[in-house]
mmCIF file of C-alpha atoms in Angstrom:
data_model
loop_
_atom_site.group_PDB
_atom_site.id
_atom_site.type_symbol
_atom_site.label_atom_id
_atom_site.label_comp_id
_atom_site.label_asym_id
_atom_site.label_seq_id
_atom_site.Cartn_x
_atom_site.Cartn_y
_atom_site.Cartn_z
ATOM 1 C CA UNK A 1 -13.587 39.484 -17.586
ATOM 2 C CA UNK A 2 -16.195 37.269 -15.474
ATOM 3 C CA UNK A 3 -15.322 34.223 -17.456
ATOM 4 C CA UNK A 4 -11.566 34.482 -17.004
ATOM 5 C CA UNK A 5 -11.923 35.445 -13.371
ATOM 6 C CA UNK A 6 -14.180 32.312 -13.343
ATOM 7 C CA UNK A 7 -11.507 29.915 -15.418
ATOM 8 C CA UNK A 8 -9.580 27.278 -13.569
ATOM 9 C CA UNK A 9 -6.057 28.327 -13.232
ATOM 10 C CA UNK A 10 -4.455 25.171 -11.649
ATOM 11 C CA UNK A 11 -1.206 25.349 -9.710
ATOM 12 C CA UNK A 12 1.361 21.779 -9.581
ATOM 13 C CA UNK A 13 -1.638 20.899 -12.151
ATOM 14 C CA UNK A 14 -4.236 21.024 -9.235
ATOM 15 C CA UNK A 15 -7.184 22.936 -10.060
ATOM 16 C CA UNK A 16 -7.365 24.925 -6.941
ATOM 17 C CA UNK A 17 -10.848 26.906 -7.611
ATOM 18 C CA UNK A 18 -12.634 23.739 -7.788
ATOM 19 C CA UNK A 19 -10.636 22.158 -4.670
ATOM 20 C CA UNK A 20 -11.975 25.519 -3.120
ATOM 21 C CA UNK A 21 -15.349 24.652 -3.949
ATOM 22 C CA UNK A 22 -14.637 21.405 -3.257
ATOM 23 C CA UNK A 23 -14.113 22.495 0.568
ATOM 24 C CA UNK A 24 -17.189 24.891 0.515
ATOM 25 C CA UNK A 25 -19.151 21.872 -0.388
ATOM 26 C CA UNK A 26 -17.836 19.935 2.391
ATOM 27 C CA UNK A 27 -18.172 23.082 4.695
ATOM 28 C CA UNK A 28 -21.927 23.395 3.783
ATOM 29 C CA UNK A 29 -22.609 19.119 3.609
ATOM 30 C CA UNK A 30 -19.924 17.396 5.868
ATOM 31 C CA UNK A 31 -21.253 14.117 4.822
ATOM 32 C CA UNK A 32 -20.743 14.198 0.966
ATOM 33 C CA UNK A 33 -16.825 13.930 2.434
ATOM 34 C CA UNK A 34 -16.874 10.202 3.307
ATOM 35 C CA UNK A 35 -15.854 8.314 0.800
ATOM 36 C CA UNK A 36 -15.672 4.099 0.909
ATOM 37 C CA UNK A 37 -12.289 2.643 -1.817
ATOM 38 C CA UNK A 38 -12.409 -1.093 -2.417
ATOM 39 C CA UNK A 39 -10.791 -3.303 -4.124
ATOM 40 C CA UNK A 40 -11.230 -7.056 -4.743
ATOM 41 C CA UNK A 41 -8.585 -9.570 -4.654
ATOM 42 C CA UNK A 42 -7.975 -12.965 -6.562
ATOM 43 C CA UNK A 43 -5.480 -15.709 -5.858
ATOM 44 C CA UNK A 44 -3.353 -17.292 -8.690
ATOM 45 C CA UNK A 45 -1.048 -19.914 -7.328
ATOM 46 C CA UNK A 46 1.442 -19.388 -4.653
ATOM 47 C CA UNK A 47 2.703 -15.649 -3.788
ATOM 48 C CA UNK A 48 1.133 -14.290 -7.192
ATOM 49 C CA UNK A 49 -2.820 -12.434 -6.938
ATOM 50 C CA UNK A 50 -4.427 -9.483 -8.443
ATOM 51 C CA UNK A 51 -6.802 -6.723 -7.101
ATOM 52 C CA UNK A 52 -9.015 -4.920 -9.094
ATOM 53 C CA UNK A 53 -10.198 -1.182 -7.707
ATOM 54 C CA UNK A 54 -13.539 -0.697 -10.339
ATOM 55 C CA UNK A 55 -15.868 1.155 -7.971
ATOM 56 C CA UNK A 56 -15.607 3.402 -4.773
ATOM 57 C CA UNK A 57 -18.396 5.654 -3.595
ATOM 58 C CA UNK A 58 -18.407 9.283 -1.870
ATOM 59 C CA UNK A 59 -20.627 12.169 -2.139
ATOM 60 C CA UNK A 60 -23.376 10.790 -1.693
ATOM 61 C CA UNK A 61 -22.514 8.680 -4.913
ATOM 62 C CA UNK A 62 -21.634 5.317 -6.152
ATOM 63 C CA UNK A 63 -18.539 5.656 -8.619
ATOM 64 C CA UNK A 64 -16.318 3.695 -10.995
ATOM 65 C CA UNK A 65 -13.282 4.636 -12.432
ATOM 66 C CA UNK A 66 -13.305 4.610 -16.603
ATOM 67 C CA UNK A 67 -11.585 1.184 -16.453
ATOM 68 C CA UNK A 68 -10.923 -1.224 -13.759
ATOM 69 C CA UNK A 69 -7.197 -1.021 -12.736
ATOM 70 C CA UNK A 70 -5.707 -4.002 -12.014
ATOM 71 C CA UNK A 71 -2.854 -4.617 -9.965
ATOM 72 C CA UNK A 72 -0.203 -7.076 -9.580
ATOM 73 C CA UNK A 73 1.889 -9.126 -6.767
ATOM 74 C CA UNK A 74 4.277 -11.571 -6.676
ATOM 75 C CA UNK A 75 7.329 -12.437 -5.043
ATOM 76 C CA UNK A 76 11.296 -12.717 -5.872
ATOM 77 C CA UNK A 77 12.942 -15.819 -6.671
ATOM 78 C CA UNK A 78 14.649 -15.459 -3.117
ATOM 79 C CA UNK A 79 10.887 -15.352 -1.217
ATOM 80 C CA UNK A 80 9.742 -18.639 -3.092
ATOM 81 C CA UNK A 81 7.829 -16.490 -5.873
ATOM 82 C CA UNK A 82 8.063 -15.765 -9.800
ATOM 83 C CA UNK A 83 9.337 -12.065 -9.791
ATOM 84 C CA UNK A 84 6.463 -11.407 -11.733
ATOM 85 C CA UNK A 85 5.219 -7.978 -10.181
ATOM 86 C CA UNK A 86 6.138 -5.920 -7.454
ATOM 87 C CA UNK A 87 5.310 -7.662 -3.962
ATOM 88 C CA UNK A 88 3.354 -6.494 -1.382
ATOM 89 C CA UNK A 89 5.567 -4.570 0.477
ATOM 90 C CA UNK A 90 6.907 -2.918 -2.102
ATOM 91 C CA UNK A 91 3.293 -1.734 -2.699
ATOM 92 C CA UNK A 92 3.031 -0.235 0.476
ATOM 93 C CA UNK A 93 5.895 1.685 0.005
ATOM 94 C CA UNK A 94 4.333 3.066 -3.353
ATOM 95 C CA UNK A 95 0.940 3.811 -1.591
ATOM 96 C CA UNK A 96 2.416 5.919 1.190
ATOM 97 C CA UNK A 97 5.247 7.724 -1.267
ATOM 98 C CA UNK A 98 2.056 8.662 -3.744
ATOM 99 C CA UNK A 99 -0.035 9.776 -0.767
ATOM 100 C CA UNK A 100 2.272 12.067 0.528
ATOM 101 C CA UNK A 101 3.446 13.325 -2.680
ATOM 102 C CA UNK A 102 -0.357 14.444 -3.903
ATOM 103 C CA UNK A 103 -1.081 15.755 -0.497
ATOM 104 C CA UNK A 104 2.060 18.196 -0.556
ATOM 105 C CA UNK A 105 1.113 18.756 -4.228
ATOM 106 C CA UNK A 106 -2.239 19.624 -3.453
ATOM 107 C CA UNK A 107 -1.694 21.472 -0.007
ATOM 108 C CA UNK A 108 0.539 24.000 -1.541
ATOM 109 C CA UNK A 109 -1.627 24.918 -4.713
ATOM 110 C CA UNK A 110 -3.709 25.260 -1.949
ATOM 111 C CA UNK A 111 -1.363 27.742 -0.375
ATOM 112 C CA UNK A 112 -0.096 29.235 -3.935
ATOM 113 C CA UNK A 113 3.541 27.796 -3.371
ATOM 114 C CA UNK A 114 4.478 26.659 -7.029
ATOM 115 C CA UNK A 115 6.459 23.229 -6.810
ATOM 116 C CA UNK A 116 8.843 22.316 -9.863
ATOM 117 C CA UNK A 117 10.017 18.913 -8.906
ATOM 118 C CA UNK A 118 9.318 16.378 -6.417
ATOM 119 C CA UNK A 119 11.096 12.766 -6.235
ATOM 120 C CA UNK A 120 11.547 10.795 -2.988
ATOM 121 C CA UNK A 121 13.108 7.597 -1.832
ATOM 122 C CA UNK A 122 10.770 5.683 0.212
ATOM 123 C CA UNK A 123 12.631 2.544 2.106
ATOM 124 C CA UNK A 124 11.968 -0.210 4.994
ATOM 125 C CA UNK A 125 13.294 -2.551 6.930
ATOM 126 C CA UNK A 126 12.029 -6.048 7.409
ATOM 127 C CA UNK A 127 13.164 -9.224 9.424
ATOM 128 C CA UNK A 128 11.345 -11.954 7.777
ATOM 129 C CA UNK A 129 12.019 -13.865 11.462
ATOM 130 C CA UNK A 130 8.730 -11.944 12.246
ATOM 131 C CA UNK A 131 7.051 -13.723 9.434
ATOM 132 C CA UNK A 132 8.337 -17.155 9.253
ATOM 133 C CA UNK A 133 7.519 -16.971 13.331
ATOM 134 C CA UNK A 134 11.644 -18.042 14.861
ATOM 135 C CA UNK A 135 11.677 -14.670 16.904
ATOM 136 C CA UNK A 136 8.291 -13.692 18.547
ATOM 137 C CA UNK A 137 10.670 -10.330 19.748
ATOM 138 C CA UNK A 138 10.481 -9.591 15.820
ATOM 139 C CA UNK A 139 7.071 -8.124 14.619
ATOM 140 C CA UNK A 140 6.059 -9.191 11.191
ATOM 141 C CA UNK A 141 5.409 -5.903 9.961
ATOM 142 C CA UNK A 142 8.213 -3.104 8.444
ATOM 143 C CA UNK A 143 9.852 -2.190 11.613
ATOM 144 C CA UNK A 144 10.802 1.458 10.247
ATOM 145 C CA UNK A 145 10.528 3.192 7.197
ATOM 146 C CA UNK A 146 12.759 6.084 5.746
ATOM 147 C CA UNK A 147 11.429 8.750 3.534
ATOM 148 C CA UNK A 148 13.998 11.007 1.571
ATOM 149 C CA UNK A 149 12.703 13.813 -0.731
ATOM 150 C CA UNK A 150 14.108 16.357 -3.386
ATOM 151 C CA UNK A 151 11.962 19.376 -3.840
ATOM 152 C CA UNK A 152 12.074 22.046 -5.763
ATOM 153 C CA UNK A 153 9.863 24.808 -5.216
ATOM 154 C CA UNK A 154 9.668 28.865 -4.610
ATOM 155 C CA UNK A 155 10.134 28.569 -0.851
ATOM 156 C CA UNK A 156 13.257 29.423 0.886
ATOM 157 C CA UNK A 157 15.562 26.879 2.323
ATOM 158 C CA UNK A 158 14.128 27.123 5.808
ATOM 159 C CA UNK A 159 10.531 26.301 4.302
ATOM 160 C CA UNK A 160 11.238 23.134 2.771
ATOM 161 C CA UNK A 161 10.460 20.844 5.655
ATOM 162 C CA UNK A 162 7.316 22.906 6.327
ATOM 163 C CA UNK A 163 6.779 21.674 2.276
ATOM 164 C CA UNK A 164 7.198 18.225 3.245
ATOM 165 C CA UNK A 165 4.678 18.763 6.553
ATOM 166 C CA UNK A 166 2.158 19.719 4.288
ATOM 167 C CA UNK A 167 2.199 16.185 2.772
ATOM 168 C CA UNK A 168 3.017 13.852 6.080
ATOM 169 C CA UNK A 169 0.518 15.806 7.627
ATOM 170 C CA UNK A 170 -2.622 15.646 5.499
ATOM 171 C CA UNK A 171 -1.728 12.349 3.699
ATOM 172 C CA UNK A 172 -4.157 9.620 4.522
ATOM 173 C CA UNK A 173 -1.642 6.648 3.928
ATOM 174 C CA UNK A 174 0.715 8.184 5.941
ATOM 175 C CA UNK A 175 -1.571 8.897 8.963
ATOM 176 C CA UNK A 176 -3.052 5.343 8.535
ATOM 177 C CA UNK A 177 0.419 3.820 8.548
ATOM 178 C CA UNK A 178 2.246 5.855 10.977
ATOM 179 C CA UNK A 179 -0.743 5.300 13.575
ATOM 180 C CA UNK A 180 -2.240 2.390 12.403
ATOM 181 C CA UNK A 181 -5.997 1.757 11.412
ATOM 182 C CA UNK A 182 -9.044 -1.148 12.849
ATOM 183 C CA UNK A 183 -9.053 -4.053 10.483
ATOM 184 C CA UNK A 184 -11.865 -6.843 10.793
ATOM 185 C CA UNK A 185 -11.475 -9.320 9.068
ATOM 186 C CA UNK A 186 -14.015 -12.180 8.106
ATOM 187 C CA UNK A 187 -14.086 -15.907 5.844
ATOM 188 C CA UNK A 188 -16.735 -17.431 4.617
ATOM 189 C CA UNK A 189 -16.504 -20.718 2.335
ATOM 190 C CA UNK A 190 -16.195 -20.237 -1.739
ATOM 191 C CA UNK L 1 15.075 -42.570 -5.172
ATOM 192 C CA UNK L 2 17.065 -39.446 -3.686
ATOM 193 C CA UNK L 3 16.621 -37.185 -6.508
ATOM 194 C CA UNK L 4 12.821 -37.592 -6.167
ATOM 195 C CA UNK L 5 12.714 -37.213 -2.373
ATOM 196 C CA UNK L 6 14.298 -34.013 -2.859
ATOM 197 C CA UNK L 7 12.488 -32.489 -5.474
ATOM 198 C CA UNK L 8 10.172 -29.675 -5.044
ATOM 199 C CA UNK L 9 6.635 -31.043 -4.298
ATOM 200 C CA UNK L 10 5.243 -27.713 -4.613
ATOM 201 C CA UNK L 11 1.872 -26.998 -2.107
ATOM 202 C CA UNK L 12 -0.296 -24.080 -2.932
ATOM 203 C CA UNK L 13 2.433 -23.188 -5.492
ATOM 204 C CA UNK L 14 4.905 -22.792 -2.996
ATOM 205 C CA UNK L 15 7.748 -25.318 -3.043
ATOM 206 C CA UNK L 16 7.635 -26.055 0.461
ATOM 207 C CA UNK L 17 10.861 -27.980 0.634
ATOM 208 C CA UNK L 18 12.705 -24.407 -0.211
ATOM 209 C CA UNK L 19 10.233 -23.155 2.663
ATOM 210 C CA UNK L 20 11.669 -25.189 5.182
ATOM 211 C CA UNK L 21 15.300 -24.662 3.726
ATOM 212 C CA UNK L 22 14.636 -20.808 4.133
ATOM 213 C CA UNK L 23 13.599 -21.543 7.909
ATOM 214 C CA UNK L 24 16.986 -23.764 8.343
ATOM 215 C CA UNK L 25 19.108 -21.231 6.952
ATOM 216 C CA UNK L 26 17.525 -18.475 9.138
ATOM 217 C CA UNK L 27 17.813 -20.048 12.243
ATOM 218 C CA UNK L 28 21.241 -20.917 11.295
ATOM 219 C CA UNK L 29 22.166 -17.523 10.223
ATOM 220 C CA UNK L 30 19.602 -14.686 12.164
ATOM 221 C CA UNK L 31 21.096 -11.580 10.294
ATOM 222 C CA UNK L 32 19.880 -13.325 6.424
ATOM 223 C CA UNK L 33 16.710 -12.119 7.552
ATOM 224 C CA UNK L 34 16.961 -8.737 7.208
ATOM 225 C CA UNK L 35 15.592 -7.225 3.970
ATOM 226 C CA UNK L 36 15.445 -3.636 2.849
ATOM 227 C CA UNK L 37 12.400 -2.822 0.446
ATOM 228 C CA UNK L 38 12.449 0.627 -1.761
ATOM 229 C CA UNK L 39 10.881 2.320 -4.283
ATOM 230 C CA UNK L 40 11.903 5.601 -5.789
ATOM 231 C CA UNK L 41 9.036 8.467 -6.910
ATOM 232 C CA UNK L 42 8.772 10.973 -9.198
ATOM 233 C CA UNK L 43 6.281 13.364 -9.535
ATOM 234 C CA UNK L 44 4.404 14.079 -13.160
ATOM 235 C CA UNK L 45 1.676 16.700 -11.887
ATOM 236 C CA UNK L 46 -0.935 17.284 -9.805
ATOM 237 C CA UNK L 47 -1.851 13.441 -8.721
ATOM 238 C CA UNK L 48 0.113 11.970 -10.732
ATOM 239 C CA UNK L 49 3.026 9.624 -9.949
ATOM 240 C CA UNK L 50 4.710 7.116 -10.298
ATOM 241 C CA UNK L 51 6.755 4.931 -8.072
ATOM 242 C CA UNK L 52 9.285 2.487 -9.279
ATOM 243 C CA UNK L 53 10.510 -1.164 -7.744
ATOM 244 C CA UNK L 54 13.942 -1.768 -9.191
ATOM 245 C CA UNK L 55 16.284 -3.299 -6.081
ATOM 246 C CA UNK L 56 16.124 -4.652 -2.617
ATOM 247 C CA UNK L 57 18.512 -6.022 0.029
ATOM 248 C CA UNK L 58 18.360 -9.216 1.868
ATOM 249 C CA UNK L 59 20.232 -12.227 2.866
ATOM 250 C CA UNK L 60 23.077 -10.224 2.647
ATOM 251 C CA UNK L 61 22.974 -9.610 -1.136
ATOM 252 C CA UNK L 62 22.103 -6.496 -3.056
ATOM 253 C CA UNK L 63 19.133 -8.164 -5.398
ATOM 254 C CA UNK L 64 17.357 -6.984 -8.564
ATOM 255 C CA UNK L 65 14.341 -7.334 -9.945
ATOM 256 C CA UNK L 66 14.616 -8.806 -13.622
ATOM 257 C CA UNK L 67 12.811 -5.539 -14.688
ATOM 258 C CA UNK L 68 12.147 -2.188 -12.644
ATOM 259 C CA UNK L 69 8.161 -2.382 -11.799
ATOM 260 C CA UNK L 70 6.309 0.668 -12.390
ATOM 261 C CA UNK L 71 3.628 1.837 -10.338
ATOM 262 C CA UNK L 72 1.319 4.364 -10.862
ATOM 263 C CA UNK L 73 -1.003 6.661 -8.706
ATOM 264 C CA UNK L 74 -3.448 8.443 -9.747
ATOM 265 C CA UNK L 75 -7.306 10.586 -8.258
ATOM 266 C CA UNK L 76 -10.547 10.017 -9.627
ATOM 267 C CA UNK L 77 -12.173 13.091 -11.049
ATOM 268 C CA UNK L 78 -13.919 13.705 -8.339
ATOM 269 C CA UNK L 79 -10.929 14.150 -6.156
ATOM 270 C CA UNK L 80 -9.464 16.507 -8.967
ATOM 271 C CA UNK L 81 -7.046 13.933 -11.116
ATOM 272 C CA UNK L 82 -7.222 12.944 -13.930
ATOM 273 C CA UNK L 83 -8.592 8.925 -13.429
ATOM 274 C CA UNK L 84 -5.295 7.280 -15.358
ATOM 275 C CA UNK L 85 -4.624 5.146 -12.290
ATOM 276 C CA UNK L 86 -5.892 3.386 -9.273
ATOM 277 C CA UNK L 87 -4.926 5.867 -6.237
ATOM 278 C CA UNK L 88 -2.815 6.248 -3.240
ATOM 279 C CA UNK L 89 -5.538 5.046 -0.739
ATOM 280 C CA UNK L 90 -6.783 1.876 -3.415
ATOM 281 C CA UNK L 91 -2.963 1.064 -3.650
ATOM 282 C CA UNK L 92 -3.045 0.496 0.362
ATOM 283 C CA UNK L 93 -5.669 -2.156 0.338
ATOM 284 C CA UNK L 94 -3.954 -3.628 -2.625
ATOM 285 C CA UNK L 95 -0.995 -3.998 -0.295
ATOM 286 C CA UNK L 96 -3.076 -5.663 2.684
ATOM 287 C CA UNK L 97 -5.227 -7.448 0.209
ATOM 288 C CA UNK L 98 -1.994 -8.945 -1.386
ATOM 289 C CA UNK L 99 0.224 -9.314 1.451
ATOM 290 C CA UNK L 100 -2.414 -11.326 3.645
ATOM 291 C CA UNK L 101 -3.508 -13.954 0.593
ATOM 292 C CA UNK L 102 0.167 -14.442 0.019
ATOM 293 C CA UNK L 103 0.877 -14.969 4.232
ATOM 294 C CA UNK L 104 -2.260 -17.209 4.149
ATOM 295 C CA UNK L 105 -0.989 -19.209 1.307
ATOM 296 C CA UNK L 106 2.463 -19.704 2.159
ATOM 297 C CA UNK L 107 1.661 -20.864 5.445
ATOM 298 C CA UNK L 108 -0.888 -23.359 4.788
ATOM 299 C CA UNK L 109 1.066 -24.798 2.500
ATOM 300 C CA UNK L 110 3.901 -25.817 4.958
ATOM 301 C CA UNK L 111 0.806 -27.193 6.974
ATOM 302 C CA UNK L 112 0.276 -29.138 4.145
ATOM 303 C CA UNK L 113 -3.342 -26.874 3.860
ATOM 304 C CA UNK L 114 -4.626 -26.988 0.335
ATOM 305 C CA UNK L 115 -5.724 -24.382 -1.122
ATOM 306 C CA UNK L 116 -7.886 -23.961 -4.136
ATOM 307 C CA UNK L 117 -9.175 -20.851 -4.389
ATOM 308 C CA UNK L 118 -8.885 -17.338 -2.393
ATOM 309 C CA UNK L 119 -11.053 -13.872 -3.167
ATOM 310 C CA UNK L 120 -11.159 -11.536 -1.085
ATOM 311 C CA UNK L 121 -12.953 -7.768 -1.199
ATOM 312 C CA UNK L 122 -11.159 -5.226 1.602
ATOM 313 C CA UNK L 123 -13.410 -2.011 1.518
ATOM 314 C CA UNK L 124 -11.526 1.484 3.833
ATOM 315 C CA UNK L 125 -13.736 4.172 5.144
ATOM 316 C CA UNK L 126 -12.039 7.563 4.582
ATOM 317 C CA UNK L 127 -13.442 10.827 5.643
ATOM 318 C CA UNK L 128 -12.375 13.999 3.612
ATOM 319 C CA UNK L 129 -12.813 16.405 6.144
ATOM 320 C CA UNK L 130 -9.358 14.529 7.961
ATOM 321 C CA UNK L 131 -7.477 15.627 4.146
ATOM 322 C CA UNK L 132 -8.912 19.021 3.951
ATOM 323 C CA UNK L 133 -8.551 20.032 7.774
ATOM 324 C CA UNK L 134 -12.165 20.970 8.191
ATOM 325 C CA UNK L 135 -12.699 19.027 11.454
ATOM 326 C CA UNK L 136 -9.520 17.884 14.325
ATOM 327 C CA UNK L 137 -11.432 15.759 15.392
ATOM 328 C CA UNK L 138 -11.337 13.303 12.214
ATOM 329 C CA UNK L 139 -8.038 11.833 11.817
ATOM 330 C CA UNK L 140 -6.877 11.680 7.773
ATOM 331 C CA UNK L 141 -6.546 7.913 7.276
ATOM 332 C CA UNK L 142 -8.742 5.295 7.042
ATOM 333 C CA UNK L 143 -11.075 5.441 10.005
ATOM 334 C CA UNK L 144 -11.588 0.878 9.694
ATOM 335 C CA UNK L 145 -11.118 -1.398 6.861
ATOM 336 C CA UNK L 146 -13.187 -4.467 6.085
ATOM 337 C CA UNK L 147 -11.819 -7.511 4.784
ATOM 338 C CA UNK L 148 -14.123 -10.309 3.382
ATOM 339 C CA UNK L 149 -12.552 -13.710 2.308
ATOM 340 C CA UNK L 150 -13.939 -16.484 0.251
ATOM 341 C CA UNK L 151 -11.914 -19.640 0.766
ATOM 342 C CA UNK L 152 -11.648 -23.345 -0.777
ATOM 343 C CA UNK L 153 -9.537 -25.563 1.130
ATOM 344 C CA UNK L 154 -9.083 -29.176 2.589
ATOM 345 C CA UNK L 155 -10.505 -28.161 6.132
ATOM 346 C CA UNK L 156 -13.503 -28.450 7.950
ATOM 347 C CA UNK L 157 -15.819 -24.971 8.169
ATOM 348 C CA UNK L 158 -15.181 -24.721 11.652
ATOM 349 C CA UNK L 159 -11.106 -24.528 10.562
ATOM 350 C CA UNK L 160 -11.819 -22.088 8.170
ATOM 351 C CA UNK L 161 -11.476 -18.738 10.546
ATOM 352 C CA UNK L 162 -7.985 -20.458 11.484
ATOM 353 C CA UNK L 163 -6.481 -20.222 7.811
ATOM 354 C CA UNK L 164 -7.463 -16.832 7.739
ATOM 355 C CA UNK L 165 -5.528 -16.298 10.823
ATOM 356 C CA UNK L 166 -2.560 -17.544 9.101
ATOM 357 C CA UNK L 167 -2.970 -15.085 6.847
ATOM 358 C CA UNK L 168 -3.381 -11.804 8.848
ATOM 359 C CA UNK L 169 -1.454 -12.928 12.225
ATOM 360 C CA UNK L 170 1.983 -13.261 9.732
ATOM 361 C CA UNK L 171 1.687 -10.602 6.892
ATOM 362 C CA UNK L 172 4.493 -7.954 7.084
ATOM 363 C CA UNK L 173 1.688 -5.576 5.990
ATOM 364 C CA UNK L 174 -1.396 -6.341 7.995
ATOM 365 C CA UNK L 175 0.859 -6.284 10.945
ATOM 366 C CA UNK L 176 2.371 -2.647 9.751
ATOM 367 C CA UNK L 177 -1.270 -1.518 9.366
ATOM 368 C CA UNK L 178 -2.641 -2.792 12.095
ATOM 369 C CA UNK L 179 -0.233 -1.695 14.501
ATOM 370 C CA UNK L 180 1.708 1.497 12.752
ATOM 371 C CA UNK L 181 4.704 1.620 11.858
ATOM 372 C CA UNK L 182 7.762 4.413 12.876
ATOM 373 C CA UNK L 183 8.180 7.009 9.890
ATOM 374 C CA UNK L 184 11.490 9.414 9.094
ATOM 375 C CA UNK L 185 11.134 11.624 6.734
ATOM 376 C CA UNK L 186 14.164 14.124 5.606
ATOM 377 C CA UNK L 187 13.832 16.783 2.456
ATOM 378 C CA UNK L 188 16.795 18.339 0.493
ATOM 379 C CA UNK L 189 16.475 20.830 -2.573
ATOM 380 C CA UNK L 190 16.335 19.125 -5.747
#
């Protein structure tokens, strides 16, 4: 039946026919594929601020989301904040763990490798010399992170790091992280 | 009076005096410096999951957060998901946006800088054909990010570029941006 043939029959909950069409499109119009994200920031007092993401554009198209998602940083007690939200860091960690996780997700409806279960550990290392400048041998920045993941999925032993490729490999958080990405940066007076 | 010498003047919102007591103890003691940041992830489906912030490590304690922070991740429609959260790639410039006000903040304020107000809008240019392995030639993170900051402080225009430099020439996350950051990644069957 055309209509069946025609329906969306996801895999991982990805709807793989229209992330086919999605890549004919791109095939066919290579510029509906860049895409600008944004999000605007506001101070409170000391280590606590908000962004807001509202709007992003791609396809040719200037988008919002239904609501503006807000988001939330802070500090513990121990780095001179309120404990109020997870900090900064901590965020990073969440942006690269999601990233990866939706790009093996998506990757292997792509491929029609059904996955049941996917957790990970994401964790990194920090000398807060770096930031509070008493070691200029010790960068600011996490100076490794580790990455453990439990998958479950109908691949045989032997194919569950190729699983895991899938997501380090296509993520764009992990590909901006691991190799790092041009930031300018400009002020103007409020 | 000695009680009121030593309290907490706080700058910024950051008590500067425990600032200064922080630096003290580090250069006393190197090895308090080392923190370990983590979240843990679980997958719901397709793009959506959701990290959680419940521990770290540093100055040689095992610390908690007063509650585990939850963090979710979400794609817009567009990019097949179901628009319930801000995504993977909007989470990232939450994490620079946050990290650098914060850096900026806490460092003017043991300058004795005043701040009174901080926006900022950071805006990533991401190509889809990177994600969808249409093109080797375009890499699958952010190709540049823009930052712009509004700033009211106690210093002349000309000083202005310099407090932003406090900002992204110390934060753990501009720095692990900017510059990349090692990544180890292990998988085990669930």
């Amino acid at each position: 039946m055309a209509v069946a043939e025609r329906a969306s029959t996801p895999v991982n909950g990805v709807a793989v026919d229209q992330l086919f069409s999605t890549i004919d499109a791109v095939k066919e119009t290579p510029s509906i594929a860049k895409f600008k994200f944004r999000v605007n920031n506001q101070w409170a007092t000391g280590s606590q601020n908000c962004s807001t993401a509202t709007a992003f554009s791609g396809a040719h198209q200037e988008l919002s989301h239904p609501k503006p998602f807000k988001l939330e940083a802070d500090e513990p007690a121990i780095l001179l904040g309120k404990d109020t939200a997870a900090n900064p860091v901590e965020h990073l960690l969440h942006a690269l763990a999601s990233c990866v996780t939706t790009s093996m997700v998506y990757h292997a409806a792509a491929r029609g490798i059904q996955i049941d279960k996917v957790e990970s550990t994401f964790e990194g290392d920090l000398d807060l010399r770096g930031f509070l400048e008493l070691d200029p041998s010790v960068r600011q920045g996490y100076q490794g992170i580790r990455a453990r993941f439990k998958v479950s999925a109908n691949v045989p032993d032997d194919q569950l790091e190729e699983i895991i490729r899938l997501g380090t490999g296509h993520s764009p958080v992990y590909d901006s992280l691991a190799n790092g990405v041009p930031i300018a940066v400009t002020a103007e007076r409020a």
